[in-house]
Amino acid sequence: MLSLLLLIGFPAFCLQANILLVPLEHGSHVNFFSHVGEILSTKGGHNVYILGCPRQMDLLKKFKHINTRFILPESICEKNPIIKWMQDANNLDSSNPVLYIIKRRLFFKEVASFLGDMSEHFLKEIFPKSNITFDLIIADGIDFVRTSYVIPIYLNTPFITLHGRPDPWTCRVPAIPTHEGAMLGAILDKDSTILDRMISTFAYIAFNYVANPVIIDHNSVNRILPNDKNSINNILENSKIVLVNMDPIVADFHRMETTNYKHVGSFGVQEGKALKAPFLEFVSEAE
């Protein structure tokens, strides 16, 4: 991971870049992005900035080298539906799959609307007062947060996507679902049967076309990008690099990669600590 980030930050040897991080407004994603920002700042010599709400910014006390935190006002942050969703255990109950999918779709729409408000406030209220020109934006690629991609499009700034799951087809990477295990489908390897490969293919079709998780708040897009409404539909195609936070060698069978679509595991991994019981006992007894 370090080598790849240093390669991305190679221009630091001759130019110090201003890089904006735009993670999903949730603790694990903010922490994940902040590790990347810390490396780009300490090892690459770049000026790194991050956008978020006060509650999430409190998580960043251990990251000393992220220069500026564009903190959104509470009037915007209080609309964040993610916190309320996570606090209600009923939302995590998947015993009724149909009801669960419907509830998640409605939740994703709320998140997309919130991200539209967040992005618009940043672009029209915060950014103009910053006197900063960004050279690169690193955006969260999780499916239902892509409304926030209006930020790099509006600013006409190159961007990199950090993704939490493999999504080669959206990125126009020629991966074959009979070879690569699709989300919600079987994990495929050299011993997979024809049935396993059929299940993976049908899962791919269902997930990407029947219950597509990508939800964009087009009302926000139309307000922010009135003359450029189509760009948001091809956001991942326009990303300079898509980095997927997984290691296919450990977790899965080999997956297709291209020069701008890479699997890089261990983003956000911190220094390990000594194992304690019962984990130590479990590992010690392993063959």
Coordinates of C-alpha atoms in Angstrom, one line a residue:
M1 CA 0.0 0.0 0.0
L2 CA 2.8 2.4 0.9
S3 CA 4.5 1.9 -2.4
L4 CA 1.4 2.6 -4.3
L5 CA 0.6 5.8 -2.4
L6 CA 4.1 7.0 -2.8
L7 CA 3.8 6.4 -6.5
I8 CA 0.6 8.5 -6.6
G9 CA 2.4 11.2 -4.7
F10 CA 5.5 11.1 -6.8
P11 CA 5.0 14.7 -8.1
A12 CA 5.8 15.7 -4.5
F13 CA 9.5 15.5 -5.4
C14 CA 9.0 18.5 -7.7
L15 CA 5.6 19.8 -6.6
Q16 CA 3.7 20.0 -3.4
A17 CA 0.0 19.2 -4.2
N18 CA -3.2 20.2 -2.4
I19 CA -5.3 17.0 -1.9
L20 CA -8.8 17.0 -0.6
L21 CA -10.3 13.8 1.0
V22 CA -14.0 13.3 0.7
P23 CA -15.0 10.2 2.8
L24 CA -18.5 9.0 3.6
E25 CA -19.6 10.8 6.8
H26 CA -19.1 7.7 9.0
G27 CA -16.4 6.8 11.6
S28 CA -14.8 3.8 9.8
H29 CA -14.6 5.6 6.5
V30 CA -13.2 8.8 8.0
N31 CA -10.6 6.8 9.8
F32 CA -9.8 4.8 6.6
F33 CA -9.3 8.0 4.6
S34 CA -7.3 9.6 7.3
H35 CA -4.7 6.9 7.2
V36 CA -4.3 7.5 3.5
G37 CA -4.0 11.2 4.1
E38 CA -1.4 10.8 6.8
I39 CA 0.8 8.8 4.4
L40 CA 0.4 11.3 1.6
S41 CA 1.4 14.1 4.0
T42 CA 4.3 12.5 5.9
K43 CA 5.8 10.4 3.1
G44 CA 4.7 12.3 0.0
G45 CA 5.0 15.9 1.3
H46 CA 1.6 17.0 0.1
N47 CA -0.9 19.3 1.8
V48 CA -3.9 17.1 2.7
Y49 CA -7.3 18.4 3.6
I50 CA -10.5 16.6 4.7
L51 CA -14.2 17.4 4.6
G52 CA -16.6 16.3 7.3
C53 CA -18.8 17.0 10.4
P54 CA -17.6 17.9 13.9
R55 CA -18.4 14.5 15.3
Q56 CA -16.2 12.7 12.8
M57 CA -13.4 15.2 13.0
D58 CA -13.0 14.3 16.7
L59 CA -11.8 10.9 15.5
L60 CA -8.8 12.5 13.8
K61 CA -6.9 13.7 16.9
K62 CA -4.3 11.0 16.3
F63 CA -3.7 12.3 12.7
K64 CA -1.3 15.2 13.1
H65 CA -0.5 15.9 9.5
I66 CA -3.8 16.6 7.9
N67 CA -3.6 20.4 7.5
T68 CA -7.1 21.7 7.3
R69 CA -10.4 20.1 8.2
F70 CA -13.3 21.7 6.4
I71 CA -15.9 21.3 9.1
L72 CA -19.5 21.4 8.1
P73 CA -22.1 23.3 10.3
E74 CA -24.4 21.4 12.5
S75 CA -27.4 22.6 10.5
I76 CA -26.1 20.3 7.7
C77 CA -24.6 17.6 9.8
E78 CA -27.8 17.0 11.9
K79 CA -29.5 15.8 8.7
N80 CA -27.0 12.9 8.4
P81 CA -29.2 9.7 8.4
I82 CA -26.3 7.3 8.9
I83 CA -26.1 7.9 12.7
K84 CA -29.8 7.3 13.3
W85 CA -29.8 4.3 11.0
M86 CA -26.9 2.6 12.9
Q87 CA -28.5 3.3 16.3
D88 CA -31.8 1.5 15.4
A89 CA -31.2 -2.3 15.6
N90 CA -34.3 -3.0 13.6
N91 CA -32.6 -1.5 10.6
L92 CA -30.0 -4.2 10.7
D93 CA -32.5 -7.1 10.9
S94 CA -32.3 -9.0 7.6
S95 CA -34.7 -11.8 8.6
N96 CA -37.2 -10.5 6.1
P97 CA -35.0 -10.0 2.9
V98 CA -37.6 -8.1 1.0
L99 CA -38.4 -5.6 3.8
Y100 CA -34.7 -5.3 4.5
I101 CA -33.9 -4.3 0.8
I102 CA -36.8 -1.8 0.7
K103 CA -35.6 -0.2 4.0
R104 CA -32.0 0.0 2.7
R105 CA -33.1 1.6 -0.6
L106 CA -35.0 4.3 1.3
F107 CA -32.0 4.8 3.6
F108 CA -29.6 5.1 0.6
K109 CA -31.9 7.8 -0.8
E110 CA -31.7 9.8 2.4
V111 CA -27.9 9.5 2.4
A112 CA -27.7 10.7 -1.2
S113 CA -29.9 13.7 -0.3
F114 CA -27.7 14.5 2.7
L115 CA -24.6 14.3 0.6
G116 CA -26.1 16.6 -2.0
D117 CA -26.7 19.2 0.7
M118 CA -23.3 18.7 2.1
S119 CA -21.6 19.0 -1.2
E120 CA -23.6 22.1 -2.2
H121 CA -22.8 23.8 1.1
F122 CA -19.1 23.1 0.7
L123 CA -18.9 24.3 -2.9
K124 CA -20.9 27.5 -2.4
E125 CA -20.2 28.5 1.2
I126 CA -16.9 27.0 2.4
F127 CA -14.7 26.5 -0.6
P128 CA -14.9 30.0 -2.0
K129 CA -13.5 31.4 1.3
S130 CA -10.6 29.0 1.4
N131 CA -8.4 30.5 -1.3
I132 CA -7.2 26.9 -2.1
T133 CA -6.9 25.3 -5.5
F134 CA -7.0 21.5 -5.3
D135 CA -4.7 19.4 -7.5
L136 CA -6.4 16.1 -6.6
I137 CA -9.5 14.9 -4.8
I138 CA -9.7 11.4 -3.3
A139 CA -13.4 10.4 -3.1
D140 CA -15.3 7.6 -1.4
G141 CA -16.5 5.1 -4.0
I142 CA -19.1 3.2 -2.0
D143 CA -22.2 2.9 -4.1
F144 CA -24.7 5.2 -2.4
V145 CA -22.4 8.1 -1.7
R146 CA -21.6 9.0 -5.3
T147 CA -23.7 12.1 -5.2
S148 CA -20.7 13.7 -3.5
Y149 CA -18.8 13.3 -6.8
V150 CA -20.3 16.6 -7.8
I151 CA -17.4 18.1 -5.9
P152 CA -14.5 17.1 -8.3
I153 CA -16.8 17.6 -11.3
Y154 CA -17.8 21.1 -10.2
L155 CA -14.2 22.0 -9.4
N156 CA -12.9 20.4 -12.6
T157 CA -10.3 18.6 -10.5
P158 CA -8.8 15.1 -11.2
F159 CA -9.9 12.5 -8.7
I160 CA -9.1 9.1 -7.4
T161 CA -11.7 6.6 -6.0
L162 CA -11.2 4.6 -2.9
H163 CA -13.7 1.7 -3.0
G164 CA -14.8 -0.7 -0.4
R165 CA -15.8 -3.5 -2.8
P166 CA -14.9 -4.9 -6.2
D167 CA -16.9 -3.2 -8.9
P168 CA -15.0 -3.9 -12.2
W169 CA -18.1 -3.7 -14.5
T170 CA -19.0 -0.1 -13.6
C171 CA -15.4 0.8 -14.2
R172 CA -15.5 -0.9 -17.6
V173 CA -13.0 -3.5 -16.6
P174 CA -13.5 -6.7 -18.7
A175 CA -14.1 -9.0 -15.7
I176 CA -16.3 -12.1 -16.3
P177 CA -18.9 -13.0 -13.6
T178 CA -18.4 -16.7 -14.4
H179 CA -14.8 -16.3 -13.3
E180 CA -15.0 -13.6 -10.6
G181 CA -17.4 -14.0 -7.7
A182 CA -20.1 -11.3 -7.9
M183 CA -21.3 -9.6 -4.7
L184 CA -24.0 -11.8 -3.1
G185 CA -22.8 -14.7 -5.2
A186 CA -20.5 -17.6 -4.7
I187 CA -16.8 -17.1 -4.2
L188 CA -15.2 -18.7 -7.2
D189 CA -12.0 -20.6 -7.4
K190 CA -10.5 -23.4 -9.6
D191 CA -12.8 -26.0 -8.0
S192 CA -16.1 -24.0 -8.6
T193 CA -18.8 -25.9 -10.5
I194 CA -20.9 -24.8 -13.4
L195 CA -23.7 -24.2 -10.9
D196 CA -21.5 -22.0 -8.8
R197 CA -20.6 -19.9 -11.9
M198 CA -24.3 -19.6 -12.9
I199 CA -25.2 -18.4 -9.4
S200 CA -22.4 -15.8 -9.5
T201 CA -23.6 -14.6 -13.0
F202 CA -27.3 -14.3 -11.9
A203 CA -26.2 -12.5 -8.7
Y204 CA -24.2 -10.0 -10.7
I205 CA -27.3 -9.3 -12.9
A206 CA -29.6 -9.0 -9.9
F207 CA -27.2 -6.8 -7.9
N208 CA -26.2 -4.4 -10.8
Y209 CA -29.5 -4.1 -12.7
V210 CA -32.5 -5.3 -10.5
A211 CA -31.4 -3.9 -7.1
N212 CA -28.6 -1.5 -8.2
P213 CA -27.1 0.0 -5.0
V214 CA -26.0 3.2 -6.8
I215 CA -28.4 5.9 -5.8
I216 CA -27.8 9.5 -6.8
D217 CA -29.8 12.5 -5.7
H218 CA -30.4 14.1 -9.1
N219 CA -32.1 17.1 -7.6
S220 CA -28.9 18.0 -6.0
V221 CA -26.9 17.3 -9.1
N222 CA -29.2 19.5 -11.2
R223 CA -28.8 22.4 -8.7
I224 CA -25.0 22.1 -8.5
L225 CA -24.3 21.0 -12.1
P226 CA -27.1 22.6 -14.2
N227 CA -25.1 22.5 -17.4
D228 CA -23.3 19.2 -16.8
K229 CA -26.0 16.7 -15.7
N230 CA -24.5 13.6 -17.5
S231 CA -21.1 13.6 -15.9
I232 CA -22.4 12.1 -12.7
N233 CA -23.5 9.0 -14.5
N234 CA -20.0 8.1 -15.6
I235 CA -18.1 9.0 -12.5
L236 CA -16.1 5.9 -12.0
E237 CA -15.1 5.9 -15.7
N238 CA -13.7 9.4 -15.2
S239 CA -11.8 8.4 -12.1
K240 CA -8.0 8.5 -12.8
I241 CA -7.5 5.5 -10.5
V242 CA -9.9 3.2 -8.7
L243 CA -8.3 1.5 -5.6
V244 CA -10.3 -1.4 -4.1
N245 CA -9.6 -2.0 -0.4
M246 CA -9.3 -5.8 -0.6
D247 CA -6.6 -8.4 -1.1
P248 CA -7.9 -10.9 -3.7
I249 CA -5.0 -13.3 -3.0
V250 CA -6.0 -13.8 0.6
A251 CA -9.8 -13.3 0.4
D252 CA -10.7 -14.7 -3.0
F253 CA -9.6 -16.1 -6.3
H254 CA -7.7 -13.9 -8.7
R255 CA -9.5 -10.9 -10.0
M256 CA -9.1 -8.8 -13.1
E257 CA -7.1 -5.6 -12.8
T258 CA -6.1 -2.8 -15.3
T259 CA -3.6 0.0 -15.1
N260 CA -6.2 2.2 -13.4
Y261 CA -8.2 -0.4 -11.4
K262 CA -6.2 -2.0 -8.6
H263 CA -6.9 -4.2 -5.6
V264 CA -4.9 -2.9 -2.6
G265 CA -5.6 -4.5 0.7
S266 CA -4.8 -3.2 4.2
F267 CA -5.7 0.4 3.7
G268 CA -6.3 1.7 7.2
V269 CA -4.5 -1.2 9.0
Q270 CA -2.8 0.0 12.1
E271 CA 0.1 -1.5 14.0
G272 CA -0.7 -4.9 15.4
K273 CA -1.0 -5.6 19.2
A274 CA -0.3 -8.8 21.0
L275 CA -3.1 -11.3 20.9
K276 CA -5.1 -12.1 24.0
A277 CA -7.2 -15.0 25.0
P278 CA -9.2 -16.6 23.5
F279 CA -7.7 -15.5 20.2
L280 CA -4.2 -16.4 21.3
E281 CA -5.3 -19.9 22.3
F282 CA -7.1 -20.4 18.9
V283 CA -4.0 -19.4 16.9
S284 CA -1.7 -21.4 19.1
E285 CA -3.7 -24.6 18.5
A286 CA -3.8 -24.1 14.7
E287 CA -1.9 -26.6 12.6

